[in-house]
PDB file of C-alpha atoms in Angstrom:
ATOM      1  CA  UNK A   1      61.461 105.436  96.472  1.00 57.00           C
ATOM      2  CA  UNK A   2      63.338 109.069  95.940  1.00 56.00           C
ATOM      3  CA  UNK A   3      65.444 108.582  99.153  1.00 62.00           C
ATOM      4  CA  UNK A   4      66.012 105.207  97.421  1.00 58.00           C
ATOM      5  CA  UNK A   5      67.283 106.460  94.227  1.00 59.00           C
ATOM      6  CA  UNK A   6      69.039 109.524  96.716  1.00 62.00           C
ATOM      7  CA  UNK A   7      70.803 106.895  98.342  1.00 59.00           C
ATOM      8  CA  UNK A   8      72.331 104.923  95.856  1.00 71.00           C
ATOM      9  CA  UNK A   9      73.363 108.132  93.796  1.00 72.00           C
ATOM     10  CA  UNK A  10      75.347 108.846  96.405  1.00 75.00           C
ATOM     11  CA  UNK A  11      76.682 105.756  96.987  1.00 79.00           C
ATOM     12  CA  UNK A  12      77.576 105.798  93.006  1.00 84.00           C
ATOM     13  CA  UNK A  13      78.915 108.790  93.596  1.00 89.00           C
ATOM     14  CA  UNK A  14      81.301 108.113  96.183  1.00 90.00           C
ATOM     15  CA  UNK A  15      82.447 104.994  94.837  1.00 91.00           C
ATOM     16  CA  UNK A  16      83.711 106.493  91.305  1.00 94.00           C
ATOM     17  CA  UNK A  17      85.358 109.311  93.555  1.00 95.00           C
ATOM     18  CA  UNK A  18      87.627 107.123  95.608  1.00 95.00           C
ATOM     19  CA  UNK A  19      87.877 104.920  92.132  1.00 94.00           C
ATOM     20  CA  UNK A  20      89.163 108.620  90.601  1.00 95.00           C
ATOM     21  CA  UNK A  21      91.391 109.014  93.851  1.00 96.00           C
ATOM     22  CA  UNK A  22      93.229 105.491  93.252  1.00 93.00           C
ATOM     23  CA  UNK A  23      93.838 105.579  89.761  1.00 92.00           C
ATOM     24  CA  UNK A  24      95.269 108.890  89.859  1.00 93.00           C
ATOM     25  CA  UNK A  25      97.179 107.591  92.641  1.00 91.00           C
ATOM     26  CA  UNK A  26      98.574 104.718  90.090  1.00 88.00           C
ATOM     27  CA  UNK A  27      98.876 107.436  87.302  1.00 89.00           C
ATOM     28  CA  UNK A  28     101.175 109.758  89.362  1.00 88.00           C
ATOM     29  CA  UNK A  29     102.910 106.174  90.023  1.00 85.00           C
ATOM     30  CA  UNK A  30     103.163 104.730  86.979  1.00 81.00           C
ATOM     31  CA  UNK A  31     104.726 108.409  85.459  1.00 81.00           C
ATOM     32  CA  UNK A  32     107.414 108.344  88.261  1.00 74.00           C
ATOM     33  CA  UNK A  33     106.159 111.449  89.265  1.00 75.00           C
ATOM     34  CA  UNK A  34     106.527 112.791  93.009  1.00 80.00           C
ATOM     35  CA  UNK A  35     103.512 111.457  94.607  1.00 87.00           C
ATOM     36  CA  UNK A  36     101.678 113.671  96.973  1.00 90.00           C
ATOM     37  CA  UNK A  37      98.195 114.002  98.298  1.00 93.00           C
ATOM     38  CA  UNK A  38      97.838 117.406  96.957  1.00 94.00           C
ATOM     39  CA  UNK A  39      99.493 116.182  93.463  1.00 93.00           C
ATOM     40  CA  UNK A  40      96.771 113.088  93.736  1.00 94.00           C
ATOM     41  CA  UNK A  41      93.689 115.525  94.233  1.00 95.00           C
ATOM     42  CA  UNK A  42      94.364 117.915  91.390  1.00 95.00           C
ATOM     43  CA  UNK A  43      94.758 114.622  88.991  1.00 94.00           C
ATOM     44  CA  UNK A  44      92.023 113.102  90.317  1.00 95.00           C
ATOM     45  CA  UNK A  45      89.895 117.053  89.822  1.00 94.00           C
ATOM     46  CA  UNK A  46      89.151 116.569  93.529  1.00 95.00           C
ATOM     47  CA  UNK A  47      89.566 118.714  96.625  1.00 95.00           C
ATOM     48  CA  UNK A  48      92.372 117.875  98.700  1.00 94.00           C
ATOM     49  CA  UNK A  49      90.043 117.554 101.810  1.00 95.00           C
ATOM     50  CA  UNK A  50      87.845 115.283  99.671  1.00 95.00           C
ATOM     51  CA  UNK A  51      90.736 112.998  98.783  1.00 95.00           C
ATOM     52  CA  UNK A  52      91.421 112.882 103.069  1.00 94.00           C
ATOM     53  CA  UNK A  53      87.967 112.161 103.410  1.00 94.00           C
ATOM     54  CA  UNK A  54      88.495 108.677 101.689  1.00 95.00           C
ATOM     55  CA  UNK A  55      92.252 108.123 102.648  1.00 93.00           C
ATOM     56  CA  UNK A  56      93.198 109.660 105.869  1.00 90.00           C
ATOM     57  CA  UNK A  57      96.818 109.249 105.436  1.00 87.00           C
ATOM     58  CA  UNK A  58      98.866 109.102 101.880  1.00 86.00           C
ATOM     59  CA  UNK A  59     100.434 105.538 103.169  1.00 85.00           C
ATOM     60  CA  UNK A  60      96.668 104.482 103.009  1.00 86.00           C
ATOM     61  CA  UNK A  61      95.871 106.122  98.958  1.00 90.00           C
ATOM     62  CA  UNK A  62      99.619 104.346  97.917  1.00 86.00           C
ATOM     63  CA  UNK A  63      98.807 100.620  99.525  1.00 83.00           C
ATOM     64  CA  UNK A  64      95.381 100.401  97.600  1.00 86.00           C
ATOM     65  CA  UNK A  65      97.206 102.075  94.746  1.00 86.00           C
ATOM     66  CA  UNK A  66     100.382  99.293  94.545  1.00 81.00           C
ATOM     67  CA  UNK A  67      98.071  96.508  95.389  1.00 76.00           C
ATOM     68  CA  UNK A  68      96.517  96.631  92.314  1.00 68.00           C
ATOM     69  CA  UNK A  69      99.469  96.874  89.931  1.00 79.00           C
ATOM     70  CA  UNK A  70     101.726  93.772  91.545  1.00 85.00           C
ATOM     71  CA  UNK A  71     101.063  90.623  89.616  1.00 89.00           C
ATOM     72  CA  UNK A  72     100.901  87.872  92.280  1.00 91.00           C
ATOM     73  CA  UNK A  73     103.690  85.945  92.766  1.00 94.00           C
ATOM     74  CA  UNK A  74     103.313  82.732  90.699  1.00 95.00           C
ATOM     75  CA  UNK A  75     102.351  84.416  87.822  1.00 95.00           C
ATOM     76  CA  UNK A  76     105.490  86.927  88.251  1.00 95.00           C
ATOM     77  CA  UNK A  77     108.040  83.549  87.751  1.00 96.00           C
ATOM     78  CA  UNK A  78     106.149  82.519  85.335  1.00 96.00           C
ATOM     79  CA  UNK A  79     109.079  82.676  82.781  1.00 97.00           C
ATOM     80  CA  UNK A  80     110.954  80.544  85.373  1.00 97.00           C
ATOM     81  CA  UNK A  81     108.217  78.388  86.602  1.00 96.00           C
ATOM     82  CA  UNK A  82     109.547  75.249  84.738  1.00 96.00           C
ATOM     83  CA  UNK A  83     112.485  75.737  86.257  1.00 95.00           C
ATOM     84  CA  UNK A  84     113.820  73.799  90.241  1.00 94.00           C
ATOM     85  CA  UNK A  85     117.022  75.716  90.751  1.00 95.00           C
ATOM     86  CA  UNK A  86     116.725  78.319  93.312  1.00 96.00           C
ATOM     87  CA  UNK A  87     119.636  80.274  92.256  1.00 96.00           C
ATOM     88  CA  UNK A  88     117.832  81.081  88.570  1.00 97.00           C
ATOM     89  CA  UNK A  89     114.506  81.768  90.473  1.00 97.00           C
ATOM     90  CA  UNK A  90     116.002  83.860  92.857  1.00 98.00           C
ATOM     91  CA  UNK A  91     117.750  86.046  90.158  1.00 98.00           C
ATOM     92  CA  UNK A  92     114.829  86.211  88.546  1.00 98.00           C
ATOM     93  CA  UNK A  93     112.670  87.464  91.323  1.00 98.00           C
ATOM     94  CA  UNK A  94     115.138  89.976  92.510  1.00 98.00           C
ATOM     95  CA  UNK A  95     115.501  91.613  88.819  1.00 97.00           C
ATOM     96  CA  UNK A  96     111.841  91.501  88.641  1.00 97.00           C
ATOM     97  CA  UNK A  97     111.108  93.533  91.775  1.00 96.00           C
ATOM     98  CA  UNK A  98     114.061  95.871  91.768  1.00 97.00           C
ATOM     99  CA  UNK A  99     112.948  96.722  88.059  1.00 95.00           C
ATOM    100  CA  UNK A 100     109.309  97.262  89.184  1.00 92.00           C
ATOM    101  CA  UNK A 101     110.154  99.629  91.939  1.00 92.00           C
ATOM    102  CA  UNK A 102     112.236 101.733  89.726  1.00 92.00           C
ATOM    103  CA  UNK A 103     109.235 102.301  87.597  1.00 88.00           C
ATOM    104  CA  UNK A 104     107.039 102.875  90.512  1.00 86.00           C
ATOM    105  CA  UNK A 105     109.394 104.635  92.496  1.00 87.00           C
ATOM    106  CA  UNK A 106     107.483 108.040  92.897  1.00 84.00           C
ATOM    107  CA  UNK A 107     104.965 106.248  94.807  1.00 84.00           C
ATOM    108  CA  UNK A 108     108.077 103.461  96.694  1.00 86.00           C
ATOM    109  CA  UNK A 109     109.264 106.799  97.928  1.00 87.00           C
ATOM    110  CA  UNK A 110     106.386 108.121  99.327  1.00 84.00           C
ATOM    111  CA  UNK A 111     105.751 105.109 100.712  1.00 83.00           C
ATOM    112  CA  UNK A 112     108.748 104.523 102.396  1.00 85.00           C
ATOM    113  CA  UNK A 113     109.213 108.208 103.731  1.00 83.00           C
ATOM    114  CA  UNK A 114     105.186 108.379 105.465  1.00 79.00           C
ATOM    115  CA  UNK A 115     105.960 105.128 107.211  1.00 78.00           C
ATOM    116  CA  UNK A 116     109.475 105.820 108.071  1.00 78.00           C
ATOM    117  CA  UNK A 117     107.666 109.029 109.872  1.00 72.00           C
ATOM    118  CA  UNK A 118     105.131 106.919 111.143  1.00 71.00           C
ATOM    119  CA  UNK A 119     106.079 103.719 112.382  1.00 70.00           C
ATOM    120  CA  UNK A 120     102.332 102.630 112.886  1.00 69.00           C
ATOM    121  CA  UNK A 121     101.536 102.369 109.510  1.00 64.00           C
ATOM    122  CA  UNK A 122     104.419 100.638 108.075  1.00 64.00           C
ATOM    123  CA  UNK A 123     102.000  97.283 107.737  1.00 66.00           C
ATOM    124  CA  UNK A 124     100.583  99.071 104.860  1.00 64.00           C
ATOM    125  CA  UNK A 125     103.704  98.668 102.855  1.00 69.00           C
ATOM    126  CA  UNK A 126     102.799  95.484 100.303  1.00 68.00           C
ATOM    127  CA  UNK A 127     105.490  93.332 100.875  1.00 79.00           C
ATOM    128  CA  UNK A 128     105.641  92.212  97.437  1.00 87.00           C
ATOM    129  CA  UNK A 129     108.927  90.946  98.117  1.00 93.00           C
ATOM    130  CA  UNK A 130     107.753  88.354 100.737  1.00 94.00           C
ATOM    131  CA  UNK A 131     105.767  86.532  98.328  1.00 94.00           C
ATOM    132  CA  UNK A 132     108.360  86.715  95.364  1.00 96.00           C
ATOM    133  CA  UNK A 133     111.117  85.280  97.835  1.00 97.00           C
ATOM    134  CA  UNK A 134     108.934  82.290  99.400  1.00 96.00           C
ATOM    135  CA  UNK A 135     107.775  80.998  95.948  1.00 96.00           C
ATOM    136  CA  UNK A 136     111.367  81.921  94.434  1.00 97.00           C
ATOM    137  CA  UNK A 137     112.701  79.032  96.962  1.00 96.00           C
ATOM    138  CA  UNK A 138     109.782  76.770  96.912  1.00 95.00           C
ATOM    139  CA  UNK A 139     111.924  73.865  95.319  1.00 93.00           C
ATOM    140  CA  UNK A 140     114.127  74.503  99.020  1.00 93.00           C
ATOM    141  CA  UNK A 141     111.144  73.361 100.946  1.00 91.00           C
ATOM    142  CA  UNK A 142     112.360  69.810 100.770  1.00 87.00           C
ATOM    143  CA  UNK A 143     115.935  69.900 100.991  1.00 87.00           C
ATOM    144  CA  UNK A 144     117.220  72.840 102.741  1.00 89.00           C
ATOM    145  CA  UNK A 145     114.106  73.039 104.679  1.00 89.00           C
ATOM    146  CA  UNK A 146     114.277  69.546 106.069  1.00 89.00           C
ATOM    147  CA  UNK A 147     117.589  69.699 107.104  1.00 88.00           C
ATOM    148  CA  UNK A 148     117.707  72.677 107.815  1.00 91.00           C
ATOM    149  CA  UNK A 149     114.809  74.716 108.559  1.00 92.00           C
ATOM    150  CA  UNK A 150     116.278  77.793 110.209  1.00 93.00           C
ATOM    151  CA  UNK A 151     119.038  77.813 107.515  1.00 92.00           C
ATOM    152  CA  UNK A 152     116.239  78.574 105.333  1.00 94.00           C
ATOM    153  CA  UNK A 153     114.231  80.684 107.470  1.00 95.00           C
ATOM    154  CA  UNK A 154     117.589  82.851 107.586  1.00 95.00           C
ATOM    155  CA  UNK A 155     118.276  83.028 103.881  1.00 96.00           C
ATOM    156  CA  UNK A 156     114.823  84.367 103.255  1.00 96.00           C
ATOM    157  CA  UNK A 157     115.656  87.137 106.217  1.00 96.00           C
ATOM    158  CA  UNK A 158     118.529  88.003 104.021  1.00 96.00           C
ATOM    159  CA  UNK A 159     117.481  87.847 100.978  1.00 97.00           C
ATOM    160  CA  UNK A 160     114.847  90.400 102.201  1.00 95.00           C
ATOM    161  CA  UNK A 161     117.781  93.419 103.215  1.00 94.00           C
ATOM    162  CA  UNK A 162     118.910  92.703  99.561  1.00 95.00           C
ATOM    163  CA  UNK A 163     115.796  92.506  97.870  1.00 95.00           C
ATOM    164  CA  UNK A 164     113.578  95.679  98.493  1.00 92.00           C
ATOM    165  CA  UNK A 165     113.415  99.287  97.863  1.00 93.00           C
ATOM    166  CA  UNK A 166     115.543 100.246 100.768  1.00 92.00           C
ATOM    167  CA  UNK A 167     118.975  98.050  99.503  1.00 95.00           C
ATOM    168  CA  UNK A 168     118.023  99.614  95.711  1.00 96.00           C
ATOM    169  CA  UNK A 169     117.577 103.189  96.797  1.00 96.00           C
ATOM    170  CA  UNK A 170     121.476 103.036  98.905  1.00 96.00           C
ATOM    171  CA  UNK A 171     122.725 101.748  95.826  1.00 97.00           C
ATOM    172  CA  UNK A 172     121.380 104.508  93.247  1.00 97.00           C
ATOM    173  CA  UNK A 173     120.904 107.388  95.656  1.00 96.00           C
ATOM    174  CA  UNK A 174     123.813 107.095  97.880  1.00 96.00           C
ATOM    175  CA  UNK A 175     126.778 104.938  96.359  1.00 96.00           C
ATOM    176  CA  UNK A 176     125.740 107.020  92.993  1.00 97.00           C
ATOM    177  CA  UNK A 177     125.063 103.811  90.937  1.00 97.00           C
ATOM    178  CA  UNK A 178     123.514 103.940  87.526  1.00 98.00           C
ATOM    179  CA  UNK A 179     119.535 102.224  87.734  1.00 96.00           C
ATOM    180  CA  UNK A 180     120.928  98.747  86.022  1.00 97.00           C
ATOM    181  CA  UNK A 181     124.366  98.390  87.774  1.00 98.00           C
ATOM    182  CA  UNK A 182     122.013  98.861  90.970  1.00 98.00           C
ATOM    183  CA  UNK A 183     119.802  95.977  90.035  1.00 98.00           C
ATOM    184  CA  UNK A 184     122.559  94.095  88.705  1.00 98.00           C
ATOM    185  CA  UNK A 185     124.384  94.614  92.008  1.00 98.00           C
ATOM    186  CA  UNK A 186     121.653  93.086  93.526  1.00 97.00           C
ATOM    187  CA  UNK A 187     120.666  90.430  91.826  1.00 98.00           C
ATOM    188  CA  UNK A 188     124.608  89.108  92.085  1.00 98.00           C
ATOM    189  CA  UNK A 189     124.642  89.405  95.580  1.00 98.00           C
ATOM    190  CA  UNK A 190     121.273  87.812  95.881  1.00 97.00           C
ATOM    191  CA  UNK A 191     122.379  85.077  94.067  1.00 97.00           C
ATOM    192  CA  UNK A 192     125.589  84.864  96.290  1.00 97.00           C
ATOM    193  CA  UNK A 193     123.606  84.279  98.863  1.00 97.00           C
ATOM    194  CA  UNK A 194     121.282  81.476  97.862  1.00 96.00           C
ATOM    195  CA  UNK A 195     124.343  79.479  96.285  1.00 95.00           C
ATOM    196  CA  UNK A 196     125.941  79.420  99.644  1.00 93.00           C
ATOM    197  CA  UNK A 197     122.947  78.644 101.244  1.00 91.00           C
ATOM    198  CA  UNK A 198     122.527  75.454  98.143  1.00 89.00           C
ATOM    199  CA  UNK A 199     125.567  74.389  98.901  1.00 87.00           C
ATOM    200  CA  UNK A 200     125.629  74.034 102.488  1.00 80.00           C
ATOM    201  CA  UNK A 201     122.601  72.446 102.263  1.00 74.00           C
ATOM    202  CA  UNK A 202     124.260  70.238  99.916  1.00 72.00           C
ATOM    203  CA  UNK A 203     127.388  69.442 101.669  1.00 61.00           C
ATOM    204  CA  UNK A 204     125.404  68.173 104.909  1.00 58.00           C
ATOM    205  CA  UNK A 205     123.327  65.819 103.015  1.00 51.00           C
ATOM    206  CA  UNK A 206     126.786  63.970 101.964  1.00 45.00           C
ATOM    207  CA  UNK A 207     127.676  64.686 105.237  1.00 50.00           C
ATOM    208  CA  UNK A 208     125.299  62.701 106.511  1.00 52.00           C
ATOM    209  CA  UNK A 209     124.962  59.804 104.214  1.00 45.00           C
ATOM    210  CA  UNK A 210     127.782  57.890 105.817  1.00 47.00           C
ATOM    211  CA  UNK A 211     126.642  57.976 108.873  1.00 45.00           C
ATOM    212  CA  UNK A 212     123.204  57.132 108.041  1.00 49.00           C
ATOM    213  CA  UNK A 213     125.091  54.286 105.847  1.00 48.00           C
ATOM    214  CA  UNK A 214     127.116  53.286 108.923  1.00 48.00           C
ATOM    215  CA  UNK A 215     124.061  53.241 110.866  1.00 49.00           C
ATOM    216  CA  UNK A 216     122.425  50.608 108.844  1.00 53.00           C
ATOM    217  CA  UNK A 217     125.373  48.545 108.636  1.00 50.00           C
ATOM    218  CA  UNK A 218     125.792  47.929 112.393  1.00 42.00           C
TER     219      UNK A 218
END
């Protein structure tokens, strides 16, 4: 019965460590602080080897860290959920994101830098913008992506170089851009892009009306 009681100590134990690790983790995050392992550990009044002992890598610590502070995707175009134009969804989702990395972006940085260093782990990015993009263009599933399937498939592929961290960070950090002309930059040329795409996909369908109205004629 001791080794019992032992045994589930520890396991107590351990669990409210690594729950100390990850909320520090989303502290350090949430402050826009510079988010290390070392930095993690002394918030979380933990050894630095301890905090390695639960997440061998910081790419690990960061990806159970964001998971947990993305809303998921419906709920994040919620304010737009009543809406079926792709154009005011997409907007929407691409202010929403670019604003949420900026106030994450200690941890979007460390992120970005551990994977860009090691390759291997770059699945353990979240990919928040994946979901935000596919549910931004749902009400494209039945136009575009009827008659034109790889249109779509393209204008998601571009949407995602505009939308994300990487396209946010060349705009503030290296074209010197001010946070919100950044996002706004974004969000116009994400727009751009789905309009285009809208109206393609609108043009074909009157292309092929009269031929479809031929067709039934003959």
């Amino acid at each position: 019965m001791a080794t019992a009681q032992t045994d589930t100590g520890r396991s107590n134990q351990k669990k409210r460590t690594r729950t100390a690790i990850v909320e520090a983790a989303r502290g350090l995050i949430g402050s826009g602080s510079e988010v290390t392992m070392p930095e993690v550990a002394r918030a979380a009044l933990v050894s630095e080897a301890t905090a390695y002992r639960y997440f061998p890598d910081l790419p690990s610590l960061i990806g159970e860290a964001l998971a947990g502070v993305w809303p998921d995707p419906v709920d994040a175009l919620g304010p737009v959920a009543d809406s079926r134009d792709p154009v005011e969804r997409i907007a929407f989702a691409c202010e929403f994101l670019l604003r949420g990395i900026l106030a994450r972006q200690g941890g979007v940085r460390a992120m970005m830098a551990a994977t860009i260093v090691r390759p291997d782990t770059a699945n353990m990015r979240p990919g928040i913008r994946f979901g935000l993009i596919d549910h931004a263009l749902s009400p494209l599933a039945a136009t575009l992506g009827t008659t034109d399937p790889d249109a779509l498939t393209q204008l998601k592929r571009s949407l995602a170089v505009v939308m994300g961290a990487d396209a946010l960070f060349t705009l503030t950090d290296l074209l010197g851009l001010p946070p919100d002309e950044a996002v706004a930059s974004a969000v116009r040329t994400a727009r751009t892009l789905t309009e285009a795409a809208v109206r393609e996909a609108g043009e074909a369908v009157l292309t092929e009306a009269p031929v479809r109205a031929g067709a039934e004629g003959s």
